[in-house]
Amino acid sequence: MMTITEVSKKYGISAHTLRYYERIGLIPKAHRNENGIRYYTEEDCRWIEFILCMRRAGVEIETLLEYVNLLYQGDETIEQRRQLLIKQRDKLLLRMEEIKRALERLNYKIKDYESKIVPVEKDLMKMDFDRSYAD
């Protein structure tokens, strides 16, 4: 079991975000000890990991809430959940292609600049070399 501070540090998110996710129903309500302090089980942490993974991938909170609500409705929503996840996967694949194209363009520009820098550096080195032998 982990406290909210430990979970916050482990996953690199604020305690405020954890409380918010709990309040809106994105993660299950945290257990509390006799002093009212939240603690999280391994199962809770798996939920948190899933939600954070999806959020970092760009899945919107509303979509995750829809998924969680479907999950709580039981097995009759399995196909709806599967379709929801397929749609999110397809969005991610599209974003990956967009990122790949942007990366290719950046690499091209970097290479272009490097080709301009290298001749300038060679000229500077030659000037330094010539100057050192002129002394």
Short mmCIF file of C-alpha atoms in Angstrom, two decimals:
data_model
loop_
_atom_site.label_atom_id
_atom_site.label_comp_id
_atom_site.label_asym_id
_atom_site.label_seq_id
_atom_site.Cartn_x
_atom_site.Cartn_y
_atom_site.Cartn_z
CA MET A 1 0.00 0.00 0.00
CA MET A 2 1.15 3.49 -0.84
CA THR A 3 0.15 6.93 0.34
CA ILE A 4 -0.95 9.65 -2.06
CA THR A 5 2.49 11.27 -1.72
CA GLU A 6 4.24 8.02 -2.64
CA VAL A 7 1.95 7.42 -5.61
CA SER A 8 2.39 11.01 -6.70
CA LYS A 9 6.18 10.67 -6.67
CA LYS A 10 6.17 7.24 -8.29
CA TYR A 11 4.10 8.35 -11.27
CA GLY A 12 5.27 11.95 -11.52
CA ILE A 13 1.86 13.53 -11.05
CA SER A 14 0.53 15.80 -8.39
CA ALA A 15 -1.61 14.70 -5.47
CA HIS A 16 -4.13 17.25 -6.73
CA THR A 17 -4.39 15.35 -10.04
CA LEU A 18 -4.91 12.06 -8.21
CA ARG A 19 -7.69 13.57 -6.11
CA TYR A 20 -9.24 15.08 -9.23
CA TYR A 21 -9.18 11.74 -11.08
CA GLU A 22 -10.78 10.13 -8.05
CA ARG A 23 -13.43 12.85 -7.74
CA ILE A 24 -14.56 12.55 -11.39
CA GLY A 25 -14.55 8.74 -11.26
CA LEU A 26 -11.57 8.11 -13.50
CA ILE A 27 -9.89 6.03 -10.81
CA PRO A 28 -11.61 4.20 -7.96
CA LYS A 29 -12.10 5.98 -4.64
CA ALA A 30 -8.96 5.60 -2.58
CA HIS A 31 -9.06 3.57 0.57
CA ARG A 32 -8.51 5.49 3.77
CA ASN A 33 -6.84 4.53 7.00
CA GLU A 34 -8.22 5.28 10.47
CA ASN A 35 -6.83 8.83 10.23
CA GLY A 36 -8.57 9.45 6.91
CA ILE A 37 -5.33 9.38 4.91
CA ARG A 38 -5.65 7.97 1.40
CA TYR A 39 -3.77 4.84 0.50
CA TYR A 40 -3.55 2.96 -2.77
CA THR A 41 -3.34 -0.78 -3.37
CA GLU A 42 -1.52 -2.51 -6.21
CA GLU A 43 -4.82 -2.75 -8.08
CA ASP A 44 -5.39 0.99 -7.61
CA CYS A 45 -1.90 1.64 -8.96
CA ARG A 46 -2.59 -0.49 -12.04
CA TRP A 47 -5.65 1.69 -12.71
CA ILE A 48 -3.57 4.82 -12.24
CA GLU A 49 -0.89 3.47 -14.60
CA PHE A 50 -3.50 2.71 -17.26
CA ILE A 51 -5.13 6.13 -17.00
CA LEU A 52 -1.77 7.94 -17.07
CA CYS A 53 -0.60 5.89 -20.04
CA MET A 54 -3.74 6.78 -21.95
CA ARG A 55 -3.57 10.46 -20.96
CA ARG A 56 0.08 10.71 -22.03
CA ALA A 57 -0.91 9.17 -25.33
CA GLY A 58 -3.43 11.96 -25.77
CA VAL A 59 -6.65 10.12 -24.92
CA GLU A 60 -9.13 12.68 -23.64
CA ILE A 61 -10.56 12.50 -20.14
CA GLU A 62 -14.09 12.31 -21.54
CA THR A 63 -13.17 9.21 -23.55
CA LEU A 64 -11.59 7.59 -20.52
CA LEU A 65 -14.65 8.37 -18.44
CA GLU A 66 -16.81 6.75 -21.09
CA TYR A 67 -14.56 3.68 -21.01
CA VAL A 68 -14.69 3.46 -17.20
CA ASN A 69 -18.48 3.87 -17.19
CA LEU A 70 -18.83 1.10 -19.75
CA LEU A 71 -16.52 -1.10 -17.71
CA TYR A 72 -18.69 -0.69 -14.61
CA GLN A 73 -21.77 -1.66 -16.63
CA GLY A 74 -20.38 -5.16 -17.03
CA ASP A 75 -19.79 -7.72 -19.73
CA GLU A 76 -22.61 -6.52 -21.96
CA THR A 77 -20.39 -3.53 -22.88
CA ILE A 78 -17.33 -5.53 -23.93
CA GLU A 79 -17.85 -4.82 -27.65
CA GLN A 80 -18.41 -1.10 -27.00
CA ARG A 81 -15.21 -0.95 -24.97
CA ARG A 82 -13.32 -2.81 -27.68
CA GLN A 83 -14.60 -0.38 -30.33
CA LEU A 84 -13.70 2.59 -28.17
CA LEU A 85 -10.14 1.26 -27.76
CA ILE A 86 -9.85 0.53 -31.48
CA LYS A 87 -10.86 4.11 -32.25
CA GLN A 88 -8.23 5.43 -29.82
CA ARG A 89 -5.58 3.13 -31.32
CA ASP A 90 -6.41 4.43 -34.79
CA LYS A 91 -6.07 8.02 -33.59
CA LEU A 92 -2.68 7.19 -32.08
CA LEU A 93 -1.50 5.54 -35.28
CA LEU A 94 -2.46 8.66 -37.21
CA ARG A 95 -0.60 10.86 -34.70
CA MET A 96 2.44 8.60 -34.94
CA GLU A 97 2.48 9.08 -38.72
CA GLU A 98 2.21 12.85 -38.27
CA ILE A 99 5.06 12.80 -35.75
CA LYS A 100 7.14 10.62 -38.07
CA ARG A 101 6.68 13.13 -40.91
CA ALA A 102 7.60 16.02 -38.62
CA LEU A 103 10.69 14.16 -37.42
CA GLU A 104 11.77 13.48 -41.00
CA ARG A 105 11.38 17.17 -41.83
CA LEU A 106 13.39 18.18 -38.74
CA ASN A 107 16.14 15.73 -39.62
CA TYR A 108 16.28 17.14 -43.15
CA LYS A 109 16.58 20.70 -41.83
CA ILE A 110 19.26 19.71 -39.31
CA LYS A 111 21.25 17.96 -42.02
CA ASP A 112 20.87 21.03 -44.23
CA TYR A 113 22.26 23.26 -41.48
CA GLU A 114 25.06 20.82 -40.75
CA SER A 115 26.13 20.94 -44.39
CA LYS A 116 26.39 24.72 -44.08
CA ILE A 117 28.22 24.64 -40.75
CA VAL A 118 30.89 22.13 -41.75
CA PRO A 119 32.39 24.30 -44.56
CA VAL A 120 32.41 27.33 -42.26
CA GLU A 121 34.15 25.34 -39.53
CA LYS A 122 36.70 24.04 -42.02
CA ASP A 123 37.44 27.60 -43.12
CA LEU A 124 37.82 28.70 -39.48
CA MET A 125 40.12 25.80 -38.71
CA LYS A 126 42.23 26.58 -41.80
CA MET A 127 42.45 30.23 -40.74
CA ASP A 128 43.53 29.23 -37.22
CA PHE A 129 46.01 26.73 -38.61
CA ASP A 130 47.47 29.28 -41.05
CA ARG A 131 47.66 31.93 -38.30
CA SER A 132 49.49 29.60 -35.94
CA TYR A 133 52.19 28.94 -38.50
CA ALA A 134 52.41 32.63 -39.44
CA ASP A 135 53.59 33.52 -35.92
#
